[in-house]
Amino acid sequence: MLGPKIREIREQLGLSQKQLAGEDMTRSYISLIEKGRAVPSQRMLKIIAKRLNTPMEYFSGESTGVDTDIGVAVLDKAKAYHKENNDRACIRMAHNVLTLTKDALDQTDAYLLIMRSYNRMGEHREAMDKGEAAAFTVTRTGDRERIVQYYLEMGRSAFHAELFHAARKYYEQAYTYSSRLKHLQDEHIRALTYLGTTHLRLGNVDQGLDFYHKAEKEARMTGQQELYGEITLGLGKAYYMSEQDGHLSLSYEWTKTSADSYKRAKSESYVLALHNLAVIQLYMGQKKEALPLLAECAEIYDKRNLPHKKASILEEISKIYLEEREPLQAEAAIKEALQLLDQRDEGILRAKLYRLLGVVFHEKDNPDEGYYFLRMSHDLLKRIYADREANISHQLLLLSKQNGKMEYNDYKTLIK
C-alpha cells in the first residue's frame, strides 16, 4: 500500500507530515494519503519521493524489466574495472547495474563502486552527489557492513571537498554502525581515526586527541602496521597543534613511532611521517636535521605527482626564509606553492600561504597589501569552517591594524 510506505520512510527520516508537505501540499493531505484515503497525482508523488530521497518506482510498483543474472554479470565486470584502476569504465558499468536490477544489495555495491571511483579520481563533489542519491537504497538493505562502508566513503568525499562538518557527521554514523561488531573492527578503528583527523581540521584538538587515542588502543593489538602508522601520525599532528606543556615532545615521539610503523609496513605513506618529523624539528630549532628531510620529501612528492604536498614543503621553506629575514625569497617560495595548488587545491593550505604572504608584505613595508592577504586568508578559513586557523588569521589582522610594523616574530607567537 502506498500510504504505509510513505509513512514508514517519513518516520525513518524523522520528518513530520508538515515538513513532508512543504509548500506544495497541506499536512492534512499527507495524513489522508498515509491513511489510504487519498491518492496523490504523479506530480505530487514525484515531489513526495524526492523529499523522501526514494525512487518513484518504490511507491508506484512499476517494473523496469529486471534481469538479475545480467545485472550480477555486469556488476562483476564493474568490480574488475575498479580493481584495474579503470575508474571511468567502472563508473559506466556500475551505472548499468542500477538499470538492470532492483536487488538492493547489488545496487548498493554498484553505488559504492561509483563513489570509490570518483573519490579515487579526486572528483569528491561528484562522489557526494552519487552517494546522496544512494542513501535510501543503502540504508534499507540493513547490511551493516555495506552501510559502514557507505558512510566511510561519504565521509571521505566530504572531507576532501573540505566540508568538514558533513565529514564528521558521516564518520560518526560509520562509528555508530560499526560499534561492538568484531567483524567490523577495522572499519570501527578507521572511523575513529578519521573522526580524529576531521576534528583537527575543525580546530577541535582535544576531541581529535581523544578519538586518536581510542583508535590507537584498539589498533595496538591488531598488528596492522600501516593502520597503526596512520593513527600514530594523527596523534603526532594533534600533539603538535596542542598548546599544552610537554606536548611538543609527545608529538615528536608519536611521529617517530608512525615512521617506524610505516617503514615496517613498507608503506608509501612513510614520507608523510618524515615530512611531519621535519616540521617538528624546524619548530624545535633543529634546522640542520630538518632540511635534508624536507628535500627528500619534496623529491618523493615530485616523483609521485603530489603538487599539494610539494606546496606544503614550500610553506615550510618560506618560513625559514622569513626567519632569516629574506622576505623576497619567502615570497618566491609562497608563490611557487600557490601555483602548485592550481593543480590540486587544498583550501586550508592555500589560506595559510595567503597568511604568510600577508606577513611577507609587512616585512616589505607594504602593510596595505599585507592586510589584503591576511583578510583573504581569514575569509577562506571561515568559509570552510577551519575555526582555529581562522582565529589565528583574525588575530594577525588585528595586529596589522595597529600602529607600527607587524613582524614575523608576531606571526610565530600565534602559530606553529
Coordinates of C-alpha atoms in Angstrom, one line a residue:
M1 CA 0.0 0.0 0.0
L2 CA 1.2 3.5 -0.9
G3 CA 0.2 5.3 2.3
P4 CA 2.0 3.0 4.8
K5 CA 5.2 3.1 2.6
I6 CA 5.2 6.9 2.7
R7 CA 4.6 6.9 6.4
E8 CA 7.3 4.3 7.1
I9 CA 10.0 6.2 5.2
R10 CA 8.9 9.6 6.6
E11 CA 9.2 8.4 10.1
Q12 CA 12.6 6.7 9.5
L13 CA 13.9 10.1 8.2
G14 CA 12.4 11.9 11.2
L15 CA 10.2 14.2 9.1
S16 CA 6.8 15.5 10.3
Q17 CA 3.8 15.4 8.0
K18 CA 4.1 19.2 7.8
Q19 CA 7.7 19.0 6.7
L20 CA 6.9 16.5 4.0
A21 CA 4.0 18.6 2.8
G22 CA 6.2 21.7 2.4
E23 CA 4.5 24.5 0.4
D24 CA 3.1 22.2 -2.2
M25 CA 0.6 20.3 0.0
T26 CA -1.0 20.5 3.4
R27 CA -0.3 18.4 6.4
S28 CA -3.9 17.1 6.4
Y29 CA -3.5 16.0 2.7
I30 CA -0.3 14.0 3.7
S31 CA -2.3 12.5 6.6
L32 CA -5.1 11.4 4.2
I33 CA -2.5 9.8 1.8
E34 CA -0.9 7.9 4.6
K35 CA -4.3 6.6 5.8
G36 CA -5.2 5.5 2.2
R37 CA -8.0 8.0 1.9
A38 CA -6.3 10.0 -0.9
V39 CA -4.2 9.1 -3.9
P40 CA -1.6 11.7 -5.0
S41 CA -1.2 12.6 -8.6
Q42 CA 2.0 11.6 -10.4
R43 CA 3.3 15.2 -9.9
M44 CA 2.7 15.1 -6.2
L45 CA 4.1 11.6 -5.8
K46 CA 7.2 12.8 -7.6
I47 CA 7.6 15.6 -5.0
I48 CA 7.0 13.2 -2.1
A49 CA 9.5 10.7 -3.5
K50 CA 12.1 13.4 -3.9
R51 CA 11.7 14.7 -0.3
L52 CA 11.9 11.2 1.0
N53 CA 15.0 10.6 -1.1
T54 CA 13.3 7.5 -2.5
P55 CA 12.9 6.2 -6.1
M56 CA 9.5 6.7 -7.6
E57 CA 9.4 3.0 -8.5
Y58 CA 9.3 2.1 -4.9
F59 CA 5.9 3.7 -4.5
S60 CA 4.5 3.1 -7.9
G61 CA 5.4 -0.6 -8.1
E62 CA 6.4 -0.2 -11.7
S63 CA 8.7 -2.9 -13.2
T64 CA 11.8 -1.9 -15.1
G65 CA 12.4 -5.2 -16.8
V66 CA 14.8 -6.7 -14.3
D67 CA 17.3 -9.3 -15.4
T68 CA 19.1 -10.3 -12.2
D69 CA 21.6 -12.6 -13.9
I70 CA 22.7 -10.0 -16.3
G71 CA 22.9 -7.4 -13.5
V72 CA 25.2 -9.6 -11.5
A73 CA 27.5 -10.2 -14.5
V74 CA 27.7 -6.5 -15.2
L75 CA 28.4 -5.8 -11.5
D76 CA 31.3 -8.3 -11.7
K77 CA 32.7 -6.5 -14.7
A78 CA 32.5 -3.2 -12.9
K79 CA 34.4 -4.7 -9.9
A80 CA 37.1 -5.9 -12.3
Y81 CA 37.4 -2.4 -13.9
H82 CA 37.8 -0.9 -10.4
K83 CA 40.5 -3.4 -9.5
E84 CA 42.3 -2.4 -12.7
N85 CA 42.0 1.3 -11.7
N86 CA 39.9 1.9 -14.8
D87 CA 37.6 4.2 -12.9
R88 CA 35.7 5.7 -15.9
A89 CA 34.8 2.2 -17.2
C90 CA 33.9 1.1 -13.7
I91 CA 31.5 4.1 -13.3
R92 CA 29.9 3.4 -16.6
M93 CA 29.4 -0.3 -15.9
A94 CA 28.1 0.3 -12.4
H95 CA 25.5 2.7 -13.7
N96 CA 24.3 -0.1 -16.0
V97 CA 23.8 -2.3 -12.9
L98 CA 21.4 0.3 -11.5
T99 CA 19.2 0.0 -14.5
L100 CA 19.4 -3.8 -14.8
T101 CA 18.5 -4.9 -11.3
K102 CA 16.3 -3.8 -8.3
D103 CA 18.2 -6.0 -5.9
A104 CA 19.2 -3.6 -3.1
L105 CA 22.5 -5.3 -2.3
D106 CA 23.6 -5.3 -5.9
Q107 CA 22.6 -1.7 -6.3
T108 CA 24.4 -0.8 -3.1
D109 CA 27.6 -2.5 -4.4
A110 CA 27.3 -0.5 -7.6
Y111 CA 26.8 2.8 -5.8
L112 CA 29.9 2.0 -3.7
L113 CA 32.0 1.4 -6.8
I114 CA 30.8 4.6 -8.3
M115 CA 31.7 6.6 -5.2
R116 CA 35.1 5.0 -4.7
S117 CA 36.0 5.6 -8.3
Y118 CA 35.0 9.3 -8.2
N119 CA 36.9 9.7 -5.0
R120 CA 40.0 8.0 -6.4
M121 CA 39.9 10.4 -9.3
G122 CA 39.7 13.3 -7.0
E123 CA 36.1 14.2 -8.0
H124 CA 34.8 14.4 -4.5
R125 CA 31.8 16.5 -5.1
E126 CA 30.6 14.1 -7.7
A127 CA 31.1 11.2 -5.3
M128 CA 29.0 13.0 -2.7
D129 CA 26.2 13.6 -5.2
K130 CA 26.1 10.0 -6.2
G131 CA 26.3 9.0 -2.5
E132 CA 23.3 11.2 -1.6
A133 CA 21.3 9.5 -4.3
A134 CA 22.2 6.1 -2.9
A135 CA 21.3 6.8 0.7
F136 CA 17.8 5.2 0.6
T137 CA 19.0 2.1 -1.2
V138 CA 22.0 1.6 1.1
T139 CA 20.2 2.1 4.4
R140 CA 17.2 -0.1 3.5
T141 CA 19.5 -3.1 2.9
G142 CA 20.0 -3.4 6.6
D143 CA 23.5 -4.8 5.8
R144 CA 25.7 -3.1 8.4
E145 CA 29.0 -3.8 6.7
R146 CA 27.8 -2.1 3.5
I147 CA 26.2 0.8 5.5
V148 CA 29.5 1.4 7.3
Q149 CA 31.4 1.3 4.0
Y150 CA 29.0 3.8 2.6
Y151 CA 29.3 6.3 5.5
L152 CA 33.1 6.0 5.4
E153 CA 33.1 6.7 1.7
M154 CA 30.7 9.7 2.1
G155 CA 33.0 10.9 4.9
R156 CA 36.0 10.7 2.6
S157 CA 34.1 12.6 -0.1
A158 CA 33.1 15.4 2.3
F159 CA 36.5 15.6 3.9
H160 CA 38.4 16.0 0.7
A161 CA 35.7 18.5 -0.5
E162 CA 36.6 20.4 2.7
L163 CA 33.1 20.1 4.0
F164 CA 34.4 19.1 7.5
H165 CA 31.1 19.3 9.4
A166 CA 29.5 16.9 6.9
A167 CA 32.5 14.6 7.1
R168 CA 32.2 14.5 10.9
K169 CA 28.6 13.5 10.6
Y170 CA 29.3 10.7 8.2
Y171 CA 32.2 9.3 10.2
E172 CA 30.0 9.4 13.3
Q173 CA 27.5 7.3 11.5
A174 CA 30.2 4.8 10.5
Y175 CA 31.4 4.7 14.1
T176 CA 27.9 4.0 15.4
Y177 CA 27.1 1.3 12.9
S178 CA 30.4 -0.5 13.4
S179 CA 30.3 -0.4 17.2
R180 CA 30.5 -3.7 19.1
L181 CA 30.8 -5.8 15.9
K182 CA 34.0 -7.9 15.8
H183 CA 33.9 -8.4 12.0
L184 CA 33.8 -4.6 11.6
Q185 CA 36.7 -3.9 13.9
D186 CA 38.9 -2.5 11.2
E187 CA 36.2 -0.2 9.9
H188 CA 35.5 0.9 13.5
I189 CA 39.1 1.8 14.0
R190 CA 39.2 3.7 10.7
A191 CA 36.0 5.6 11.7
L192 CA 37.7 6.7 15.0
T193 CA 40.9 7.7 13.1
Y194 CA 39.0 9.8 10.6
L195 CA 37.0 11.4 13.3
G196 CA 40.2 12.4 14.9
T197 CA 41.5 13.9 11.6
T198 CA 38.3 15.7 11.0
H199 CA 38.2 17.3 14.4
L200 CA 41.8 18.5 13.9
R201 CA 40.7 20.2 10.6
L202 CA 37.8 21.8 12.5
G203 CA 40.3 23.0 15.2
N204 CA 39.0 20.7 17.9
V205 CA 42.4 19.5 19.1
D206 CA 41.2 17.9 22.4
Q207 CA 38.4 15.9 20.7
G208 CA 40.9 14.9 18.0
L209 CA 43.3 13.6 20.6
D210 CA 40.5 11.6 22.3
F211 CA 39.5 9.9 19.1
Y212 CA 43.1 9.1 18.1
H213 CA 43.8 7.6 21.5
K214 CA 40.7 5.4 21.3
A215 CA 41.8 4.2 17.8
E216 CA 45.4 3.6 19.0
K217 CA 44.2 1.5 21.9
E218 CA 42.1 -0.7 19.6
A219 CA 44.7 -0.9 16.8
R220 CA 47.6 -1.7 19.0
M221 CA 46.6 -5.4 19.2
T222 CA 45.7 -5.9 15.5
G223 CA 49.3 -6.0 14.3
Q224 CA 48.4 -3.9 11.2
Q225 CA 51.5 -1.7 10.9
E226 CA 50.1 0.6 8.2
L227 CA 46.9 1.3 10.1
Y228 CA 48.9 1.9 13.3
G229 CA 51.2 4.2 11.4
E230 CA 48.2 6.3 10.2
I231 CA 46.8 6.6 13.8
T232 CA 50.1 7.5 15.4
L233 CA 50.8 10.1 12.7
G234 CA 47.5 11.7 13.6
L235 CA 48.5 11.6 17.3
G236 CA 51.7 13.4 16.4
K237 CA 49.8 16.1 14.5
A238 CA 47.3 16.5 17.3
Y239 CA 50.0 17.0 20.0
Y240 CA 51.9 19.4 17.7
M241 CA 48.7 21.5 17.4
S242 CA 48.2 21.4 21.2
E243 CA 49.4 24.3 23.2
Q244 CA 49.9 22.4 26.5
D245 CA 53.4 22.0 28.1
G246 CA 55.2 18.8 27.1
H247 CA 53.0 18.1 24.1
L248 CA 55.7 19.0 21.6
S249 CA 57.9 16.2 22.8
L250 CA 54.9 13.8 22.7
S251 CA 54.3 15.0 19.1
Y252 CA 57.9 14.1 18.2
E253 CA 57.7 10.6 19.8
W254 CA 54.4 9.7 18.3
T255 CA 55.6 10.8 14.8
K256 CA 58.7 8.7 15.2
T257 CA 56.5 5.8 16.1
S258 CA 54.5 6.4 13.0
A259 CA 57.6 6.5 10.8
D260 CA 58.8 3.2 12.3
S261 CA 55.3 1.6 11.7
Y262 CA 55.1 2.8 8.1
K263 CA 58.7 1.6 7.5
R264 CA 57.9 -1.9 8.8
A265 CA 54.8 -2.0 6.6
K266 CA 56.9 -0.8 3.6
S267 CA 54.2 1.8 3.1
E268 CA 54.4 4.7 0.7
S269 CA 53.0 6.8 3.5
Y270 CA 56.4 6.7 5.2
V271 CA 57.1 10.0 3.5
L272 CA 54.2 11.7 5.4
A273 CA 55.8 10.8 8.7
L274 CA 59.2 12.1 7.5
H275 CA 57.5 15.3 6.4
N276 CA 55.9 15.8 9.8
L277 CA 59.2 15.0 11.6
A278 CA 60.9 17.7 9.7
V279 CA 58.2 20.2 10.6
I280 CA 58.5 19.4 14.3
Q281 CA 62.3 19.6 14.1
L282 CA 62.1 23.1 12.5
Y283 CA 59.9 24.3 15.3
M284 CA 62.4 22.9 17.8
G285 CA 65.1 24.8 16.1
Q286 CA 66.8 21.8 14.6
K287 CA 67.1 23.2 11.0
K288 CA 70.2 21.2 10.2
E289 CA 68.3 17.9 10.8
A290 CA 65.1 19.1 9.1
L291 CA 66.3 20.5 5.8
P292 CA 67.6 17.1 4.4
L293 CA 64.3 15.5 5.3
L294 CA 62.3 18.2 3.6
A295 CA 64.5 17.9 0.5
E296 CA 63.9 14.1 0.5
C297 CA 60.1 14.5 0.9
A298 CA 60.0 17.1 -1.9
E299 CA 61.8 14.8 -4.3
I300 CA 59.3 11.9 -3.5
Y301 CA 56.3 14.2 -3.9
D302 CA 57.6 15.3 -7.3
K303 CA 58.0 11.6 -8.4
R304 CA 54.5 10.8 -7.3
N305 CA 52.9 13.9 -8.8
L306 CA 51.6 15.2 -5.5
P307 CA 51.7 19.0 -6.1
H308 CA 49.7 19.9 -2.9
K309 CA 52.2 18.0 -0.8
K310 CA 55.1 19.7 -2.5
A311 CA 53.3 23.0 -1.8
S312 CA 53.3 22.2 1.9
I313 CA 57.1 21.7 1.8
L314 CA 57.4 25.1 0.2
E315 CA 55.3 26.6 3.0
E316 CA 58.0 25.4 5.5
I317 CA 60.8 26.7 3.3
S318 CA 59.1 30.2 3.2
K319 CA 59.1 30.2 7.0
I320 CA 62.8 29.5 7.1
Y321 CA 63.4 32.5 4.7
L322 CA 61.3 34.7 6.9
E323 CA 63.2 33.6 10.0
E324 CA 66.4 34.6 8.2
R325 CA 64.9 38.0 7.2
E326 CA 64.8 37.2 3.5
P327 CA 61.2 38.2 2.5
L328 CA 61.8 38.2 -1.2
Q329 CA 62.9 34.5 -1.2
A330 CA 60.0 33.7 1.1
E331 CA 57.6 35.4 -1.4
A332 CA 59.0 33.4 -4.3
A333 CA 58.6 30.1 -2.4
I334 CA 55.0 31.0 -1.4
K335 CA 54.0 32.0 -5.0
E336 CA 55.5 28.7 -6.3
A337 CA 53.4 26.8 -3.7
L338 CA 50.3 28.6 -4.8
Q339 CA 51.0 27.7 -8.4
L340 CA 51.2 24.1 -7.4
L341 CA 47.8 24.4 -5.7
D342 CA 46.3 25.4 -9.0
Q343 CA 46.9 21.7 -10.0
R344 CA 45.4 20.2 -6.8
D345 CA 43.9 22.7 -4.4
E346 CA 43.7 22.5 -0.6
G347 CA 41.8 25.3 1.0
I348 CA 43.4 25.3 4.3
L349 CA 46.9 25.2 2.9
R350 CA 46.0 28.0 0.4
A351 CA 44.8 30.1 3.2
K352 CA 47.9 29.5 5.3
L353 CA 50.0 30.6 2.3
Y354 CA 47.9 33.8 1.9
R355 CA 48.6 34.4 5.6
L356 CA 52.3 34.0 5.1
L357 CA 52.1 36.5 2.1
G358 CA 50.5 38.9 4.5
V359 CA 53.5 38.6 6.8
V360 CA 55.9 39.0 3.8
F361 CA 54.3 42.2 2.7
H362 CA 54.5 43.6 6.2
E363 CA 58.2 42.7 6.2
K364 CA 58.5 44.6 2.9
D365 CA 56.9 47.7 4.4
N366 CA 53.7 47.3 2.4
P367 CA 51.0 46.9 5.2
D368 CA 48.1 47.6 2.9
E369 CA 49.0 44.6 0.7
G370 CA 49.7 42.6 3.8
Y371 CA 46.3 43.3 5.2
Y372 CA 44.7 42.3 1.9
F373 CA 46.3 38.8 2.0
L374 CA 45.5 38.3 5.7
R375 CA 41.9 39.2 5.0
M376 CA 41.8 36.7 2.2
S377 CA 43.2 34.0 4.5
H378 CA 40.7 34.7 7.2
D379 CA 37.7 34.8 4.9
L380 CA 38.7 31.5 3.2
L381 CA 39.2 29.7 6.5
K382 CA 35.9 30.9 7.8
R383 CA 34.2 29.7 4.7
I384 CA 35.4 26.2 5.2
Y385 CA 34.8 26.2 9.0
A386 CA 38.5 25.9 9.9
D387 CA 37.8 28.0 13.0
R388 CA 41.2 27.5 14.8
E389 CA 43.2 28.7 11.8
A390 CA 40.7 31.4 11.1
N391 CA 41.1 32.8 14.6
I392 CA 44.9 33.0 14.1
S393 CA 44.4 34.9 10.8
H394 CA 41.9 37.2 12.7
Q395 CA 44.5 38.0 15.4
L396 CA 47.1 38.8 12.8
L397 CA 44.5 41.1 11.1
L398 CA 44.0 43.0 14.4
L399 CA 47.8 43.3 14.8
S400 CA 48.2 44.6 11.3
K401 CA 45.7 47.4 12.0
Q402 CA 47.8 48.7 14.9
N403 CA 50.4 51.4 14.7
G404 CA 53.8 50.1 13.9
K405 CA 55.1 47.3 11.8
M406 CA 54.0 43.7 12.2
E407 CA 56.9 41.2 12.0
Y408 CA 57.5 37.5 11.6
N409 CA 58.0 37.2 15.3
D410 CA 54.4 38.3 15.8
Y411 CA 53.3 35.5 13.5
K412 CA 55.4 33.0 15.4
T413 CA 53.8 33.8 18.7
L414 CA 50.4 32.8 17.3
I415 CA 51.2 29.7 15.2
K416 CA 53.3 26.6 14.9

